[in-house]
Each structure stands twice: as C-alpha cells, then as structure tokens.
C-alpha cells in the first residue's frame, strides 16, 4: 500500500478549499482517505496564518511510516521545517525546441 500526503479538493465552484490528507495512492483525489492532517485555503492572502493549517507532528509521524508527500504538500512541510524539499531544475526543458532553433538560424542567416 503506497501512502500519499496530498490535497483533497472541497468548496464550491471557483472557491476552492483543500484538505491535507493521508490516502492510499490508488484512491481518487476527493475520495476515501486514512487521516485528515489539516487544511489549505488558497483564497486567503499569502501572508495569512490561516492559509495553511495542519498538524506537523502527525505529518512527521506519517513521513516516518513511509508516506510520500506531493509537490505542493512538500512545499508546506518545507516551510515549517518538517522535511527538506529538493529544488527541481530541468535545464533541458528551457532550451528552444527544433522549430524554434530553425527559425533562429534562419533569422541569423538573413
């Protein structure tokens, strides 16, 4: 059983509200979960203390049991110091693709 610490969406249309939950990776996003750890409200200001509220001790316990956080939850855990998130960098993705290189070469030739 592969466990994930992830967000489950709630709220109305255009007014999202997320629960931070521990769930089996095979369950649907908003489906069954094992335990609720907290909430995330993206509609609140970024500097608001109520934007992200969760139990850090429970999260650490689940991480010790092998639960894997999603990228967004890993950001929250990194902000409170519960885990270290590695920076993601893919310099190959930023390079121009084949068509753009051809256009640049044609423009340079003129």
GROMACS .gro file of N, CA and C in nm, residues 23-100:
model
  234
   23UNK      N    1  -0.370   0.939   0.219
   23UNK     CA    2  -0.455   0.846   0.146
   23UNK      C    3  -0.370   0.745   0.071
   24UNK      N    4  -0.430   0.634   0.040
   24UNK     CA    5  -0.368   0.536  -0.048
   24UNK      C    6  -0.360   0.599  -0.186
   25UNK      N    7  -0.251   0.580  -0.255
   25UNK     CA    8  -0.231   0.645  -0.386
   25UNK      C    9  -0.332   0.597  -0.489
   26UNK      N   10  -0.396   0.482  -0.466
   26UNK     CA   11  -0.493   0.430  -0.563
   26UNK      C   12  -0.631   0.491  -0.547
   27UNK      N   13  -0.657   0.558  -0.435
   27UNK     CA   14  -0.787   0.619  -0.412
   27UNK      C   15  -0.802   0.745  -0.497
   28UNK      N   16  -0.926   0.783  -0.531
   28UNK     CA   17  -0.946   0.906  -0.607
   28UNK      C   18  -0.907   1.030  -0.525
   29UNK      N   19  -0.884   1.141  -0.594
   29UNK     CA   20  -0.837   1.264  -0.529
   29UNK      C   21  -0.927   1.306  -0.414
   30UNK      N   22  -1.058   1.309  -0.437
   30UNK     CA   23  -1.152   1.354  -0.335
   30UNK      C   24  -1.221   1.238  -0.264
   31UNK      N   25  -1.169   1.119  -0.283
   31UNK     CA   26  -1.234   1.000  -0.228
   31UNK      C   27  -1.191   0.969  -0.086
   32UNK      N   28  -1.189   0.842  -0.057
   32UNK     CA   29  -1.160   0.793   0.077
   32UNK      C   30  -1.018   0.830   0.118
   33UNK      N   31  -1.000   0.861   0.246
   33UNK     CA   32  -0.867   0.889   0.299
   33UNK      C   33  -0.851   0.824   0.435
   34UNK      N   34  -0.727   0.814   0.481
   34UNK     CA   35  -0.698   0.748   0.608
   34UNK      C   36  -0.708   0.846   0.724
   35UNK      N   37  -0.647   0.964   0.708
   35UNK     CA   38  -0.649   1.063   0.815
   35UNK      C   39  -0.639   1.203   0.757
   36UNK      N   40  -0.709   1.297   0.818
   36UNK     CA   41  -0.701   1.438   0.778
   36UNK      C   42  -0.598   1.507   0.866
   37UNK      N   43  -0.500   1.573   0.802
   37UNK     CA   44  -0.393   1.639   0.877
   37UNK      C   45  -0.416   1.788   0.893
   38UNK      N   46  -0.490   1.850   0.800
   38UNK     CA   47  -0.512   1.994   0.810
   38UNK      C   48  -0.585   2.048   0.689
   39UNK      N   49  -0.575   2.181   0.670
   39UNK     CA   50  -0.646   2.246   0.560
   39UNK      C   51  -0.555   2.346   0.490
   40UNK      N   52  -0.592   2.377   0.365
   40UNK     CA   53  -0.524   2.478   0.284
   40UNK      C   54  -0.632   2.558   0.214
   41UNK      N   55  -0.632   2.691   0.234
   41UNK     CA   56  -0.731   2.778   0.173
   41UNK      C   57  -0.659   2.877   0.082
   42UNK      N   58  -0.653   2.851  -0.050
   42UNK     CA   59  -0.579   2.938  -0.141
   42UNK      C   60  -0.645   3.075  -0.161
   43UNK      N   61  -0.769   3.093  -0.115
   43UNK     CA   62  -0.837   3.221  -0.131
   43UNK      C   63  -0.790   3.324  -0.027
   44UNK      N   64  -0.724   3.279   0.077
   44UNK     CA   65  -0.675   3.372   0.180
   44UNK      C   66  -0.544   3.435   0.132
   45UNK      N   67  -0.507   3.552   0.187
   45UNK     CA   68  -0.380   3.615   0.148
   45UNK      C   69  -0.260   3.527   0.181
   46UNK      N   70  -0.154   3.542   0.103
   46UNK     CA   71  -0.037   3.456   0.120
   46UNK      C   72   0.030   3.471   0.255
   47UNK      N   73   0.017   3.588   0.318
   47UNK     CA   74   0.082   3.608   0.448
   47UNK      C   75  -0.010   3.572   0.565
   48UNK      N   76  -0.130   3.523   0.537
   48UNK     CA   77  -0.226   3.487   0.641
   48UNK      C   78  -0.184   3.358   0.710
   49UNK      N   79  -0.198   3.354   0.843
   49UNK     CA   80  -0.164   3.234   0.919
   49UNK      C   81  -0.267   3.123   0.897
   50UNK      N   82  -0.388   3.158   0.855
   50UNK     CA   83  -0.494   3.059   0.835
   50UNK      C   84  -0.495   2.999   0.695
   51UNK      N   85  -0.403   3.042   0.609
   51UNK     CA   86  -0.397   2.989   0.473
   51UNK      C   87  -0.363   2.840   0.475
   52UNK      N   88  -0.261   2.801   0.551
   52UNK     CA   89  -0.223   2.661   0.567
   52UNK      C   90  -0.222   2.629   0.716
   53UNK      N   91  -0.307   2.535   0.756
   53UNK     CA   92  -0.314   2.492   0.895
   53UNK      C   93  -0.309   2.340   0.896
   54UNK      N   94  -0.206   2.283   0.961
   54UNK     CA   95  -0.201   2.138   0.971
   54UNK      C   96  -0.119   2.096   1.092
   55UNK      N   97  -0.137   1.971   1.132
   55UNK     CA   98  -0.069   1.914   1.248
   55UNK      C   99   0.067   1.861   1.204
   56UNK      N  100   0.172   1.932   1.241
   56UNK     CA  101   0.307   1.897   1.196
   56UNK      C  102   0.352   1.764   1.256
   57UNK      N  103   0.316   1.737   1.381
   57UNK     CA  104   0.357   1.612   1.446
   57UNK      C  105   0.296   1.490   1.376
   58UNK      N  106   0.169   1.500   1.338
   58UNK     CA  107   0.106   1.389   1.265
   58UNK      C  108   0.173   1.370   1.130
   59UNK      N  109   0.205   1.481   1.063
   59UNK     CA  110   0.271   1.473   0.932
   59UNK      C  111   0.407   1.406   0.945
   60UNK      N  112   0.484   1.443   1.047
   60UNK     CA  113   0.615   1.379   1.069
   60UNK      C  114   0.599   1.230   1.095
   61UNK      N  115   0.496   1.194   1.171
   61UNK     CA  116   0.473   1.052   1.201
   61UNK      C  117   0.442   0.975   1.072
   62UNK      N  118   0.359   1.032   0.985
   62UNK     CA  119   0.327   0.965   0.859
   62UNK      C  120   0.448   0.958   0.767
   63UNK      N  121   0.531   1.062   0.767
   63UNK     CA  122   0.654   1.058   0.686
   63UNK      C  123   0.746   0.948   0.736
   64UNK      N  124   0.753   0.929   0.868
   64UNK     CA  125   0.835   0.822   0.925
   64UNK      C  126   0.783   0.684   0.887
   65UNK      N  127   0.652   0.674   0.865
   65UNK     CA  128   0.591   0.546   0.824
   65UNK      C  129   0.606   0.521   0.675
   66UNK      N  130   0.657   0.620   0.600
   66UNK     CA  131   0.683   0.599   0.458
   66UNK      C  132   0.589   0.669   0.363
   67UNK      N  133   0.502   0.755   0.413
   67UNK     CA  134   0.411   0.829   0.325
   67UNK      C  135   0.490   0.931   0.244
   68UNK      N  136   0.456   0.942   0.116
   68UNK     CA  137   0.525   1.035   0.027
   68UNK      C  138   0.439   1.159   0.003
   69UNK      N  139   0.492   1.279   0.031
   69UNK     CA  140   0.412   1.400   0.005
   69UNK      C  141   0.414   1.437  -0.143
   70UNK      N  142   0.306   1.499  -0.189
   70UNK     CA  143   0.303   1.553  -0.325
   70UNK      C  144   0.387   1.681  -0.327
   71UNK      N  145   0.409   1.737  -0.444
   71UNK     CA  146   0.494   1.856  -0.456
   71UNK      C  147   0.441   1.972  -0.373
   72UNK      N  148   0.312   1.999  -0.379
   72UNK     CA  149   0.254   2.111  -0.306
   72UNK      C  150   0.263   2.090  -0.155
   73UNK      N  151   0.233   1.969  -0.109
   73UNK     CA  152   0.241   1.941   0.034
   73UNK      C  153   0.386   1.944   0.081
   74UNK      N  154   0.479   1.902  -0.005
   74UNK     CA  155   0.621   1.909   0.030
   74UNK      C  156   0.664   2.054   0.052
   75UNK      N  157   0.607   2.147  -0.023
   75UNK     CA  158   0.635   2.290  -0.002
   75UNK      C  159   0.588   2.334   0.136
   76UNK      N  160   0.469   2.290   0.176
   76UNK     CA  161   0.416   2.326   0.308
   76UNK      C  162   0.505   2.269   0.418
   77UNK      N  163   0.546   2.142   0.403
   77UNK     CA  164   0.629   2.078   0.504
   77UNK      C  165   0.767   2.143   0.511
   78UNK      N  166   0.819   2.185   0.397
   78UNK     CA  167   0.948   2.254   0.394
   78UNK      C  168   0.939   2.390   0.464
   79UNK      N  169   0.826   2.458   0.449
   79UNK     CA  170   0.808   2.590   0.509
   79UNK      C  171   0.809   2.584   0.662
   80UNK      N  172   0.759   2.474   0.719
   80UNK     CA  173   0.757   2.461   0.865
   80UNK      C  174   0.878   2.384   0.917
   81UNK      N  175   0.963   2.333   0.827
   81UNK     CA  176   1.085   2.264   0.868
   81UNK      C  177   1.067   2.117   0.898
   82UNK      N  178   0.957   2.057   0.855
   82UNK     CA  179   0.933   1.915   0.882
   82UNK      C  180   1.015   1.825   0.788
   83UNK      N  181   1.049   1.876   0.671
   83UNK     CA  182   1.131   1.799   0.576
   83UNK      C  183   1.204   1.895   0.484
   84UNK      N  184   1.304   1.846   0.414
   84UNK     CA  185   1.382   1.926   0.322
   84UNK      C  186   1.338   1.892   0.180
   85UNK      N  187   1.292   1.992   0.107
   85UNK     CA  188   1.248   1.973  -0.031
   85UNK      C  189   1.364   2.004  -0.124
   86UNK      N  190   1.391   1.916  -0.217
   86UNK     CA  191   1.500   1.940  -0.312
   86UNK      C  192   1.450   2.031  -0.423
   87UNK      N  193   1.536   2.120  -0.466
   87UNK     CA  194   1.500   2.212  -0.575
   87UNK      C  195   1.489   2.133  -0.704
   88UNK      N  196   1.390   2.167  -0.784
   88UNK     CA  197   1.372   2.098  -0.911
   88UNK      C  198   1.426   2.187  -1.022
   89UNK      N  199   1.509   2.129  -1.108
   89UNK     CA  200   1.569   2.205  -1.215
   89UNK      C  201   1.589   2.114  -1.335
   90UNK      N  202   1.533   2.152  -1.447
   90UNK     CA  203   1.550   2.076  -1.569
   90UNK      C  204   1.592   2.172  -1.679
   91UNK      N  205   1.723   2.197  -1.694
   91UNK     CA  206   1.768   2.294  -1.794
   91UNK      C  207   1.736   2.251  -1.937
   92UNK      N  208   1.718   2.123  -1.963
   92UNK     CA  209   1.685   2.077  -2.097
   92UNK      C  210   1.547   2.127  -2.140
   93UNK      N  211   1.454   2.140  -2.045
   93UNK     CA  212   1.318   2.181  -2.077
   93UNK      C  213   1.314   2.327  -2.123
   94UNK      N  214   1.406   2.410  -2.075
   94UNK     CA  215   1.406   2.552  -2.108
   94UNK      C  216   1.467   2.581  -2.245
   95UNK      N  217   1.538   2.486  -2.301
   95UNK     CA  218   1.602   2.508  -2.431
   95UNK      C  219   1.496   2.515  -2.541
   96UNK      N  220   1.521   2.595  -2.646
   96UNK     CA  221   1.426   2.602  -2.758
   96UNK      C  222   1.417   2.468  -2.829
   97UNK      N  223   1.300   2.438  -2.877
   97UNK     CA  224   1.278   2.312  -2.947
   97UNK      C  225   1.326   2.323  -3.092
   98UNK      N  226   1.307   2.218  -3.170
   98UNK     CA  227   1.362   2.208  -3.305
   98UNK      C  228   1.313   2.321  -3.397
   99UNK      N  229   1.183   2.347  -3.399
   99UNK     CA  230   1.127   2.451  -3.487
   99UNK      C  231   1.181   2.589  -3.450
  100UNK      N  232   1.189   2.618  -3.321
  100UNK     CA  233   1.238   2.749  -3.277
  100UNK      C  234   1.386   2.766  -3.313
   0.00000   0.00000   0.00000
